[in-house]
Amino acid sequence: LTGALILHVLSRFAPAVPYTPVLLMVGFATSPLIGSTGLLGESLEPWVYIDGHLLLFTFLPLLVFSDAVNIKWHLAEKCLGQCLLLAGPGVLIGAGLSATLAHFALPYDW
């Protein structure tokens, strides 16, 4: 219910503001209410003990689908080459540099 309300307000009054970071900020804002008494505090309490994998596998597909439905195709086609370059060779180069730095900087006997 909260997510639907946030999506409605953002789409109506602030369409340039991304949905996912706003959800994160609302989550941070409501986290002090977890230990409080009352109906809201009691309803938030079970979410503290939820498995992280369950949360990820439940909400990540919804967020990815939401972004995929609202994508602006003319901008995506314009940036496709850069995205493929970063997703392929960019990741390999980053992983190689991270491994090299870890090999020489960390005190492990590799």
mmCIF file of C-alpha atoms in Angstrom:
data_model
loop_
_atom_site.group_PDB
_atom_site.id
_atom_site.type_symbol
_atom_site.label_atom_id
_atom_site.label_comp_id
_atom_site.label_asym_id
_atom_site.label_seq_id
_atom_site.Cartn_x
_atom_site.Cartn_y
_atom_site.Cartn_z
ATOM 1 C CA LEU A 1 0.000 0.000 0.000
ATOM 2 C CA THR A 2 2.822 2.388 0.839
ATOM 3 C CA GLY A 3 4.631 1.577 -2.399
ATOM 4 C CA ALA A 4 1.514 2.222 -4.469
ATOM 5 C CA LEU A 5 0.988 5.551 -2.731
ATOM 6 C CA ILE A 6 4.612 6.570 -3.307
ATOM 7 C CA LEU A 7 4.397 5.564 -6.964
ATOM 8 C CA HIS A 8 1.199 7.566 -7.435
ATOM 9 C CA VAL A 9 2.630 10.695 -5.791
ATOM 10 C CA LEU A 10 5.882 10.472 -7.732
ATOM 11 C CA SER A 11 4.218 9.892 -11.093
ATOM 12 C CA ARG A 12 1.884 12.810 -10.528
ATOM 13 C CA PHE A 13 4.015 15.449 -8.828
ATOM 14 C CA ALA A 14 7.655 14.467 -9.380
ATOM 15 C CA PRO A 15 8.012 12.249 -12.476
ATOM 16 C CA ALA A 16 11.777 12.865 -12.703
ATOM 17 C CA VAL A 17 12.432 11.409 -9.231
ATOM 18 C CA PRO A 18 13.310 7.686 -9.359
ATOM 19 C CA TYR A 19 11.030 5.310 -7.489
ATOM 20 C CA THR A 20 13.586 2.933 -5.980
ATOM 21 C CA PRO A 21 15.692 5.499 -4.043
ATOM 22 C CA VAL A 22 12.510 7.032 -2.630
ATOM 23 C CA LEU A 23 11.474 3.593 -1.354
ATOM 24 C CA LEU A 24 14.893 3.263 0.278
ATOM 25 C CA MET A 25 14.542 6.648 1.986
ATOM 26 C CA VAL A 26 11.028 5.783 3.225
ATOM 27 C CA GLY A 27 12.429 2.534 4.619
ATOM 28 C CA PHE A 28 15.159 4.423 6.460
ATOM 29 C CA ALA A 29 12.603 6.917 7.770
ATOM 30 C CA THR A 30 10.283 4.211 9.110
ATOM 31 C CA SER A 31 13.004 2.062 10.684
ATOM 32 C CA PRO A 32 12.952 3.915 14.048
ATOM 33 C CA LEU A 33 9.302 2.909 14.377
ATOM 34 C CA ILE A 34 10.156 -0.800 14.560
ATOM 35 C CA GLY A 35 10.677 -0.892 18.312
ATOM 36 C CA SER A 36 7.784 1.441 19.068
ATOM 37 C CA THR A 37 4.477 0.366 20.456
ATOM 38 C CA GLY A 38 1.296 0.526 18.518
ATOM 39 C CA LEU A 39 -0.051 -1.105 15.412
ATOM 40 C CA LEU A 40 2.635 0.238 13.051
ATOM 41 C CA GLY A 41 5.497 -0.859 15.295
ATOM 42 C CA GLU A 42 4.020 -4.318 15.728
ATOM 43 C CA SER A 43 3.442 -4.750 11.996
ATOM 44 C CA LEU A 44 7.039 -3.788 11.185
ATOM 45 C CA GLU A 45 8.588 -6.143 13.760
ATOM 46 C CA PRO A 46 8.439 -9.394 11.659
ATOM 47 C CA TRP A 47 10.335 -7.703 8.809
ATOM 48 C CA VAL A 48 13.419 -7.475 11.018
ATOM 49 C CA TYR A 49 13.837 -11.251 10.975
ATOM 50 C CA ILE A 50 13.053 -11.888 7.292
ATOM 51 C CA ASP A 51 15.632 -13.795 5.270
ATOM 52 C CA GLY A 52 17.615 -11.476 3.022
ATOM 53 C CA HIS A 53 17.492 -13.880 0.088
ATOM 54 C CA LEU A 54 13.715 -14.101 0.283
ATOM 55 C CA LEU A 55 13.490 -10.314 0.282
ATOM 56 C CA LEU A 56 15.866 -10.043 -2.668
ATOM 57 C CA PHE A 57 14.181 -12.755 -4.750
ATOM 58 C CA THR A 58 10.745 -11.292 -4.043
ATOM 59 C CA PHE A 59 11.269 -7.599 -4.676
ATOM 60 C CA LEU A 60 14.124 -7.420 -7.177
ATOM 61 C CA PRO A 61 12.113 -8.871 -10.109
ATOM 62 C CA LEU A 62 9.322 -6.385 -9.402
ATOM 63 C CA LEU A 63 11.700 -3.440 -9.383
ATOM 64 C CA VAL A 64 13.480 -4.589 -12.539
ATOM 65 C CA PHE A 65 10.144 -5.141 -14.302
ATOM 66 C CA SER A 66 8.926 -1.711 -13.266
ATOM 67 C CA ASP A 67 12.042 -0.074 -14.686
ATOM 68 C CA ALA A 68 11.889 -2.174 -17.854
ATOM 69 C CA VAL A 69 8.290 -1.187 -18.525
ATOM 70 C CA ASN A 70 9.067 2.506 -18.087
ATOM 71 C CA ILE A 71 12.260 2.529 -20.164
ATOM 72 C CA LYS A 72 12.682 5.172 -22.840
ATOM 73 C CA TRP A 73 13.740 3.113 -25.845
ATOM 74 C CA HIS A 74 15.269 5.936 -27.861
ATOM 75 C CA LEU A 75 17.672 6.658 -24.986
ATOM 76 C CA ALA A 76 18.396 2.955 -24.445
ATOM 77 C CA GLU A 77 19.315 2.464 -28.115
ATOM 78 C CA LYS A 78 21.572 5.492 -27.961
ATOM 79 C CA CYS A 79 23.515 4.069 -24.983
ATOM 80 C CA LEU A 80 23.478 0.385 -25.974
ATOM 81 C CA GLY A 81 27.117 0.306 -27.117
ATOM 82 C CA GLN A 82 28.365 1.875 -23.897
ATOM 83 C CA CYS A 83 26.253 -0.491 -21.795
ATOM 84 C CA LEU A 84 27.595 -3.556 -23.592
ATOM 85 C CA LEU A 85 31.154 -2.272 -23.278
ATOM 86 C CA LEU A 86 30.782 -1.788 -19.532
ATOM 87 C CA ALA A 87 28.899 -5.060 -19.003
ATOM 88 C CA GLY A 88 31.445 -7.171 -20.878
ATOM 89 C CA PRO A 89 35.068 -6.016 -20.985
ATOM 90 C CA GLY A 90 34.506 -3.386 -18.291
ATOM 91 C CA VAL A 91 33.523 -5.985 -15.718
ATOM 92 C CA LEU A 92 36.446 -8.237 -16.658
ATOM 93 C CA ILE A 93 38.951 -5.374 -16.412
ATOM 94 C CA GLY A 94 37.468 -4.250 -13.070
ATOM 95 C CA ALA A 95 37.593 -7.773 -11.664
ATOM 96 C CA GLY A 96 41.190 -8.216 -12.841
ATOM 97 C CA LEU A 97 42.298 -4.927 -11.294
ATOM 98 C CA SER A 98 40.513 -5.754 -8.033
ATOM 99 C CA ALA A 99 42.140 -9.196 -7.901
ATOM 100 C CA THR A 100 45.576 -7.715 -8.603
ATOM 101 C CA LEU A 101 45.158 -5.083 -5.892
ATOM 102 C CA ALA A 102 43.886 -7.683 -3.414
ATOM 103 C CA HIS A 103 46.786 -10.014 -4.242
ATOM 104 C CA PHE A 104 49.431 -7.404 -3.476
ATOM 105 C CA ALA A 105 47.687 -5.389 -0.750
ATOM 106 C CA LEU A 106 46.160 -8.073 1.476
ATOM 107 C CA PRO A 107 48.344 -10.067 3.850
ATOM 108 C CA TYR A 108 47.245 -13.513 2.656
ATOM 109 C CA ASP A 109 49.665 -16.171 1.432
ATOM 110 C CA TRP A 110 48.316 -16.646 -2.102
#
